[in-house]
Tab-separated table of C-alpha atoms in Angstrom:
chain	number	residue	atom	x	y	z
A	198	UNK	CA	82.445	110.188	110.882
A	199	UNK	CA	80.644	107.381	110.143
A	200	UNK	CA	81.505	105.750	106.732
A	201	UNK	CA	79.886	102.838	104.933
A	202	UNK	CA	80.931	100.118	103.273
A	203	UNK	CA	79.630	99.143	100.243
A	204	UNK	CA	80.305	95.803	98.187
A	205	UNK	CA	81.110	96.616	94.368
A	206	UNK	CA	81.471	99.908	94.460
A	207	UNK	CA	82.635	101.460	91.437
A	208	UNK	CA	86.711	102.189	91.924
A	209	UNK	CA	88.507	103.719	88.816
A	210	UNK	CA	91.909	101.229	88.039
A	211	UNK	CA	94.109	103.594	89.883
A	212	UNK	CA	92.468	103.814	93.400
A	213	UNK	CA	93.162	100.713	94.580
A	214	UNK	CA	96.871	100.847	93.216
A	215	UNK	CA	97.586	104.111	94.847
A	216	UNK	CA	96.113	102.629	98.231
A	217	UNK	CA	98.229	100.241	98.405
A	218	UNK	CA	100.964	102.245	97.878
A	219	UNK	CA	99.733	104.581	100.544
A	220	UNK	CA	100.386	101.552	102.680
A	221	UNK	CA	103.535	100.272	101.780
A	222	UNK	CA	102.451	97.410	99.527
A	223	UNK	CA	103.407	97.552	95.415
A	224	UNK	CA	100.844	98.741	93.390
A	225	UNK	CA	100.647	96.110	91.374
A	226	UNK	CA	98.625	98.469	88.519
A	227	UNK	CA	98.372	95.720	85.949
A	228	UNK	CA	96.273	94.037	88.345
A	229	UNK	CA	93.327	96.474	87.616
A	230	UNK	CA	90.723	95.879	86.385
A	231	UNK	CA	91.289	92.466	85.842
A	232	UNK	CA	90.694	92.012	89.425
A	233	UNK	CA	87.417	93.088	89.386
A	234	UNK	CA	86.385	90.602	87.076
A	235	UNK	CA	87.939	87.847	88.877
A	236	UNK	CA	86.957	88.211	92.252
A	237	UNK	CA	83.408	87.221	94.043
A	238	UNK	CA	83.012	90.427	95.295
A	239	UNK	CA	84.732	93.835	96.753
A	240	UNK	CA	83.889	96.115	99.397
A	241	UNK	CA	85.131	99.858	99.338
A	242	UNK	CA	84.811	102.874	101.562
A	243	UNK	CA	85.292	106.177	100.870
A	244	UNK	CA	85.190	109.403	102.811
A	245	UNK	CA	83.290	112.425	102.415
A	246	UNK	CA	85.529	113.576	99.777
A	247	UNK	CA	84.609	111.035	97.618
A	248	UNK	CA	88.228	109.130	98.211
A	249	UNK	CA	88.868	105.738	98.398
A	250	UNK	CA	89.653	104.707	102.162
A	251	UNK	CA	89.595	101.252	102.554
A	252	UNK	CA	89.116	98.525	99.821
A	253	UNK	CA	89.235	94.340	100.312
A	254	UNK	CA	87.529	91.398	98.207
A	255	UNK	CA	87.585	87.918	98.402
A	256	UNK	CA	88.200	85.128	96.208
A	257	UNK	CA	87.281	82.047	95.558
A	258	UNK	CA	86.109	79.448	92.596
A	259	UNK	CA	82.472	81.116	92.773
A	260	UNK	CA	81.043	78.933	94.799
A	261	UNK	CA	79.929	77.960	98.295
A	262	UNK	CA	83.527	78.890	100.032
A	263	UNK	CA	85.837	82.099	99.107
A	264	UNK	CA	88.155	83.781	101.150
A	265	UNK	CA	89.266	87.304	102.232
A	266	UNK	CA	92.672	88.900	100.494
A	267	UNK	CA	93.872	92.452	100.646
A	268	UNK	CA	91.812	94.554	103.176
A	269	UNK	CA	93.682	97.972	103.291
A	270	UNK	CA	92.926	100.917	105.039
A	271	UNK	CA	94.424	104.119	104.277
A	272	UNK	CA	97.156	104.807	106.232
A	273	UNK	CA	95.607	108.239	107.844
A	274	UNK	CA	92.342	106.586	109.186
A	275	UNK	CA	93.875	103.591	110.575
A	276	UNK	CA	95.055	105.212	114.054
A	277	UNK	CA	91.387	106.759	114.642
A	278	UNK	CA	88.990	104.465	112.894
A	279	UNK	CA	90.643	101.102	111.912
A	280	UNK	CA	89.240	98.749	113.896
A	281	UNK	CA	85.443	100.114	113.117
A	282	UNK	CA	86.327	100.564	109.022
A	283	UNK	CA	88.319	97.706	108.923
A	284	UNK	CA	85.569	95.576	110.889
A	285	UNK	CA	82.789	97.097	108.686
A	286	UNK	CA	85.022	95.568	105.356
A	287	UNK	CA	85.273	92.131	107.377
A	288	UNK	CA	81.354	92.001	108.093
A	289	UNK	CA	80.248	93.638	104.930
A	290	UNK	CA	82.485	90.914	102.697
């Protein structure tokens, strides 16, 4: 499969939450959407049903330099796709 990432896509306030679950991280729920509004940008990626697969953004005080902060991948297309989703987040943000 061969999934794109996109910067800003739209994510409702309980994707991200429930992927980090997925991977073992808190949810952290009151996070969203403030997030959104606070960071530079976001990438997402979601499969061909439409889910959320992979999310990261980066930070940063909005100008020249920012950095990189919480690139997940969901936990059942790590083994078989990480490294090109996860490098696809990296390049894309």
């Amino acid at each position: 499969m061969n999934y794109k990432v996109k910067i800003n896509i739209p994510i409702s306030n309980n994707e991200v939450p429930k992927l980090r679950e997925l991977v073992g991280w808190d949810r952290r729920e009151k996070d969203y959407p403030t997030l959104f509004k606070r960071c530079n940008f976001w990438a997402g990626v979601r499969n061909e049903s439409n889910k959320l697969i992979a999310f990261g953004y980066v930070c940063g005080m909005g100008l020249e330099h920012g950095y990189m902060e919480d690139i997940i991948v969901h936990p059942g297309y790590q083994a078989r796709n990480w490294s090109r989703v996860s490098k696809g987040i990296i390049e894309r943000v």
